[in-house]
Amino acid sequence: MEEVRVLLRNVDRINPVSAVDYMNEGGYEGLKKSLWMSELDIIHEITESTLRGRGGAGFPTGIKLSHAHNARSKNKFVLCNADEGEPGTNKDRILLSKDPNSIFEGMAIAARAIGADKGYIYLRAEYPYIVPILEQALENAREAGCLGDNIFGSEFSFDIEIRPGGGAYVCGEESAMIESMEGKRGEPRFRPPYPTVQGLFQEPTAVFNVETLANIGPIMYRGADWYKTMGTKKSHGTKLYTISGNVRNKGVYEYEVGVNLKDLIYEAGGGIPDGRKLLAVQTGGTAGAIINKHQINMPMDPAYVADSGGSMGAGDVLVIDNTNDIVDILDNVLSFFVHESCGKCTPCREGSMRLYQLASGIIDGTTTSEGMENIRELCETMRLASLCGLGQSVPIPVLSCLDNFREIFDEYIVRNEKNKKIAAGGAK
Amino acid sequence: MVQIVIDGQETEVEVGTTILEAAKKVGVKIPTLCHHPDQAVKANCRICVVEIEGQKLLQPSCSFPVWEGMVVRTNTPKVQRVRSNVLELILAHHAQECLFCSRNGNCELQEVTQDMHFTREVRYTNETRHGKDESSPSVVRDTNKCILCGRCSYVCDKIQSVGALCKEGRGFSTKLSSAYGKDLADSTCTNCGQCIQACPVGALTIHDDTEHVYEAMEAGKHVIAQVAPAVRITIAEALGENPGTVNKGRLVTAMKRVGFDKVFDTDFSADLTIMEEGHELLNRLQNGGTLPMVTSCCPAWIKFCETSFPEELPHLSTCKSPQQMFGALLKTWYPERSGVYPKDIYSVSIMPCTAKKFECVRPEMNSSGYQDVDKVITVQELANMICAAGINFADLPETEFDSPFGLGTGAGEIFGATGGVMEAALRTVYEVVTGEELEDVDFNAVRGFEGIKEASVDLKGIEVKVAIAHGLGNARKLMNAVKAGEADYHFIEVMACPGGCIGGGGNPIKNWKKMEKRLEGVYAEDKKLPIRKSHENPYIQKIYNDFLGEPLGEQSHKLLHTTYIDRSDIFKS
Ligand SMILES: Cc1cc2nc3c(=O)[nH]c(=O)nc-3n(C[C@H](O)[C@H](O)[C@H](O)COP(=O)(O)O)c2cc1C
Ligand code: SF4
Ligand code: SF4
Ligand code: SF4
Ligand code: SF4
């Protein structure tokens, strides 16, 4: 398994704030090329590359661009989602702090493709130290003619501003992010209308994850055909994987899309230390599926992972060893959602807490098979009726956990029911 | 137009129609809670979800627009199971106190629970939110009953531009709170009660003062009441009759039976207001006073102005509201005539308005040496008193208002609708200035529900430009123009409640459809009256002769005019 360096090519190799350094490594060539292309040709190239969003939902980037392009308005926006709220994830932080020009370039190309002249980077509240780096890099890029009025002497003008994040996990959800940028409470909006039609200040807005944007420059520079030489049949390019939890080498790694999860854990991650054994892996962040040790021989291909009931999310791999109890893991996941639910819609606001209470009851002894049935029903309701991706995906870790560790949960439930019977008998 | 299929029924609707609207068209009622016909869509309660062919998730019908060929199912077992689970989650986090809740029988949550035939046990432990805020004299907030639909904050923010209510906290501990977590009484709340009108449940209700009235009756006080113009428009509706059913005679009978010793008509002091305010306007026009002059009969507007436009206070007419003018007379002139000591009088105002509850306790409102008005009772509270007294309102004989304050004019009658004060004032000012009789008393330009109305009236060579705003958001727009020196009006009417007093927070729960009916009632009533101009009211002429002297005179100044204070420090801290 070989690491590739497409997105991380400049990391620790150039001065991150220097546009000149970036250009010496072939940077801004993709933007220059797109300046002479038609909007539709740019979108075509990106669509051809099959690039999908790296922020979690995996939406095809070319289609998003084309929706924003088709929306009619003089004011359009390109937003960079740098909220990176997933605990344990820091791939976007690395790109932001070590190669910001690659993000600016992606934003400028996207702006050129949809007809926007203004972009914002919505930066996670916990990353204030990156602000001066970004500010300096922006200043230098403007000076070098890569941003601002008449970029590289062309007709095209585009500039970028930084906006501080609202601090909540849900502010990474694109419409909540837009609300937060408008100075409101960070709550998701219902859809339709989609942000590409009515986004920031009700204007057409295309929102992209940091990593997605970093792909765009190389695709435009080297072409979709080159891009498609990497990856699997269905999904192409490279991906940043954040490996965390009980592994020797925690960190961010770049591999081709489709790398095997097992290899990620044991080769890149260096396996589990201190002679412990693997219990479970959660891929795709807190809202991702929890799988058992027999399921890890699996390609990290969004299409494949989706078939297995999970999602690749932003490429997170959380390794959990056998000193943990799976019931505690479930408890932790749910307490995260109880804390992060924004409270706007009923199923998630109320449902997260009730799920948490029922899950805690598995350990406390109050949850019986009726309670387990209740959990499943509640999961269905949250998935089908919640307003945003947060509430809709809470069932993913919960149900995968119950299914993939069925015996363990069954044991608890048998115990709980037995104790309940004894208690009832004692009362007589 | 697009063709769609809902529950097997084919239909054709406009592009952009929501599934909820389309379903209504084919006779399918989908339950809703956060939806309000007069508000923007919120889609947060999720009780209205439906199945759309080809979509993996259920979608809220209130927000989802139809498209050509869409196939919708609103009542599959899956849809019903999900809805019932959503409802269960709401009920589990709600104080289930229907039996002694003021919205019992008139609650959207009850209705939805009933319509969905939710009769099973709630599987979760019942939890409640964060208690009650009873600090305000007008509005009671019971967060334990709040279902976080956001309808109140929408009105307060988007329609009233006050923003006194907002969400606080996240997830399960989210609550609706007054801004900065202050008590409502210490906030920018104007007491307009529009949030009460918007709330689907018993989480925002009128501060109930009926107990005090019963106590006064029991203590043998001389309990007298004045009844505002809008009350005759909405009381029958509050007691189950159709919106727009106007009735005075049965109202007076019912009040007598409830135990009021005298029942007077606030129309009378509305006429008095016109005399004072009309002369004040003329005085300002002729002597270079501050213009535009802005009406002052709405106490929610007054507090709003004191809070948000303190520098513009000189624009406000110094006239008290009709209720407070009447209040002052009821403890000065009335005792002289009736022989009852002011201290033995308990003066109650029956109002469509929650803000009047605040107004009557303002320290300025003590011209008689006593608190001029002891209690304000809203239409809803009066309806409850009538009900509780076992009176069958529908079958009552009619009784006239008590004199000497018995007679009001059509001018007073229309005070209840937006534009009414302006129209009443114009009817009088025209004749006073021109000395000629006004032939057509109907000023149609100032009528209707448009947010800001403008008109100009030719007073024989003097052009008077007027503007009318209803809803505080519209008032804010006008006042910003005044502040910026961009408004060349002479006279502005402001009513805090959308539609005017017939849309007041103390009325039965409204929507614009009902408001149309109420408005028709107002103008029909005006038309019926023999006298339609305030200055022609013989009783008004008499009270000036006998007691007050002349408009803006010394006695008037003492009893009928008031002062304002700067409340902008509410915004600090
Ligand atoms: C609860 C929630 C949190 C999210 N957080 C992030 C985030 O931190 N960063 C991000 O890029 N996308 C996040 N997303 C996804 C965004 O809504 C959006 O899909 C993404 O920014 C689009 O960019 P992409 O197409 O390039 O992935 C989140 C989504 C949800 C539902
Ligand atoms: S699903 Fe959760 S996070 Fe999303 S809008 Fe609803 S309450 Fe907020
Ligand atoms: S708000 Fe409605 S459901 Fe709740 S206690 Fe009152 S009447 Fe019952
Ligand atoms: S009474 Fe009026 S101002 Fe006060 S909170 Fe309600 S809507 Fe807002
Ligand atoms: S107080 Fe009433 S209107 Fe306001 S959010 Fe709660 S339930 Fe809705």
mmCIF file of N, CA, C and O and ligand atoms in Angstrom, chain B residues 139 152 155-156 160 162 164-165 184 188-196, ligand 4:
data_model
loop_
_atom_site.group_PDB
_atom_site.id
_atom_site.type_symbol
_atom_site.label_atom_id
_atom_site.label_comp_id
_atom_site.label_asym_id
_atom_site.label_seq_id
_atom_site.Cartn_x
_atom_site.Cartn_y
_atom_site.Cartn_z
ATOM 1 N N VAL B 139 -48.591 39.103 29.490
ATOM 2 C CA VAL B 139 -48.359 37.807 28.858
ATOM 3 C C VAL B 139 -47.757 36.835 29.874
ATOM 4 O O VAL B 139 -46.799 37.177 30.550
ATOM 5 N N CYS B 152 -44.251 32.167 17.835
ATOM 6 C CA CYS B 152 -44.250 33.415 18.611
ATOM 7 C C CYS B 152 -43.063 34.288 18.243
ATOM 8 O O CYS B 152 -43.190 35.491 18.045
ATOM 9 N N VAL B 155 -43.565 36.096 14.931
ATOM 10 C CA VAL B 155 -44.381 37.310 15.014
ATOM 11 C C VAL B 155 -43.601 38.440 15.677
ATOM 12 O O VAL B 155 -43.565 39.571 15.182
ATOM 13 N N CYS B 156 -42.991 38.109 16.792
ATOM 14 C CA CYS B 156 -42.335 39.155 17.578
ATOM 15 C C CYS B 156 -41.183 39.765 16.785
ATOM 16 O O CYS B 156 -40.952 40.967 16.820
ATOM 17 N N GLN B 160 -43.421 42.210 14.285
ATOM 18 C CA GLN B 160 -43.350 43.328 15.214
ATOM 19 C C GLN B 160 -41.960 43.977 15.281
ATOM 20 O O GLN B 160 -41.809 45.046 15.859
ATOM 21 N N VAL B 162 -39.666 43.397 17.189
ATOM 22 C CA VAL B 162 -39.273 43.619 18.588
ATOM 23 C C VAL B 162 -38.175 42.638 18.987
ATOM 24 O O VAL B 162 -37.178 43.022 19.602
ATOM 25 N N ALA B 164 -38.276 40.143 21.145
ATOM 26 C CA ALA B 164 -38.182 39.915 22.594
ATOM 27 C C ALA B 164 -38.123 38.432 22.944
ATOM 28 O O ALA B 164 -37.824 38.076 24.072
ATOM 29 N N LEU B 165 -38.438 37.576 21.986
ATOM 30 C CA LEU B 165 -38.444 36.137 22.267
ATOM 31 C C LEU B 165 -37.398 35.446 21.410
ATOM 32 O O LEU B 165 -37.288 35.733 20.223
ATOM 33 N N LEU B 184 -39.695 38.637 31.148
ATOM 34 C CA LEU B 184 -40.367 39.346 30.063
ATOM 35 C C LEU B 184 -40.650 40.807 30.450
ATOM 36 O O LEU B 184 -40.522 41.727 29.640
ATOM 37 N N THR B 188 -37.652 44.074 26.189
ATOM 38 C CA THR B 188 -38.198 45.046 25.241
ATOM 39 C C THR B 188 -39.637 44.721 24.841
ATOM 40 O O THR B 188 -40.223 45.420 24.030
ATOM 41 N N CYS B 189 -40.184 43.659 25.390
ATOM 42 C CA CYS B 189 -41.561 43.256 25.083
ATOM 43 C C CYS B 189 -42.504 44.452 25.210
ATOM 44 O O CYS B 189 -42.473 45.174 26.186
ATOM 45 N N THR B 190 -43.355 44.623 24.201
ATOM 46 C CA THR B 190 -44.266 45.762 24.192
ATOM 47 C C THR B 190 -45.636 45.406 24.761
ATOM 48 O O THR B 190 -46.525 46.242 24.777
ATOM 49 N N ASN B 191 -45.808 44.167 25.167
ATOM 50 C CA ASN B 191 -47.065 43.662 25.722
ATOM 51 C C ASN B 191 -48.194 43.563 24.701
ATOM 52 O O ASN B 191 -49.362 43.482 25.069
ATOM 53 N N CYS B 192 -47.833 43.545 23.417
ATOM 54 C CA CYS B 192 -48.859 43.561 22.373
ATOM 55 C C CYS B 192 -49.670 42.271 22.323
ATOM 56 O O CYS B 192 -50.787 42.247 21.820
ATOM 57 N N GLY B 193 -49.087 41.172 22.813
ATOM 58 C CA GLY B 193 -49.845 39.915 22.859
ATOM 59 C C GLY B 193 -49.969 39.204 21.528
ATOM 60 O O GLY B 193 -50.694 38.212 21.412
ATOM 61 N N GLN B 194 -49.248 39.659 20.522
ATOM 62 C CA GLN B 194 -49.328 38.983 19.221
ATOM 63 C C GLN B 194 -48.762 37.574 19.300
ATOM 64 O O GLN B 194 -49.161 36.684 18.552
ATOM 65 N N CYS B 195 -47.821 37.372 20.218
ATOM 66 C CA CYS B 195 -47.254 36.031 20.394
ATOM 67 C C CYS B 195 -48.309 35.074 20.945
ATOM 68 O O CYS B 195 -48.333 33.896 20.590
ATOM 69 N N ILE B 196 -49.187 35.593 21.800
ATOM 70 C CA ILE B 196 -50.267 34.759 22.339
ATOM 71 C C ILE B 196 -51.161 34.304 21.197
ATOM 72 O O ILE B 196 -51.588 33.156 21.128
HETATM 73 S S1 SF4 C 4 -46.215 40.643 23.614
HETATM 74 FE FE1 SF4 C 4 -45.600 41.418 21.595
HETATM 75 S S2 SF4 C 4 -43.608 42.329 21.967
HETATM 76 FE FE2 SF4 C 4 -44.052 41.060 23.729
HETATM 77 S S3 SF4 C 4 -43.092 39.119 23.291
HETATM 78 FE FE3 SF4 C 4 -45.201 38.967 22.557
HETATM 79 S S4 SF4 C 4 -45.126 39.575 20.408
HETATM 80 FE FE4 SF4 C 4 -43.217 40.240 21.357
#
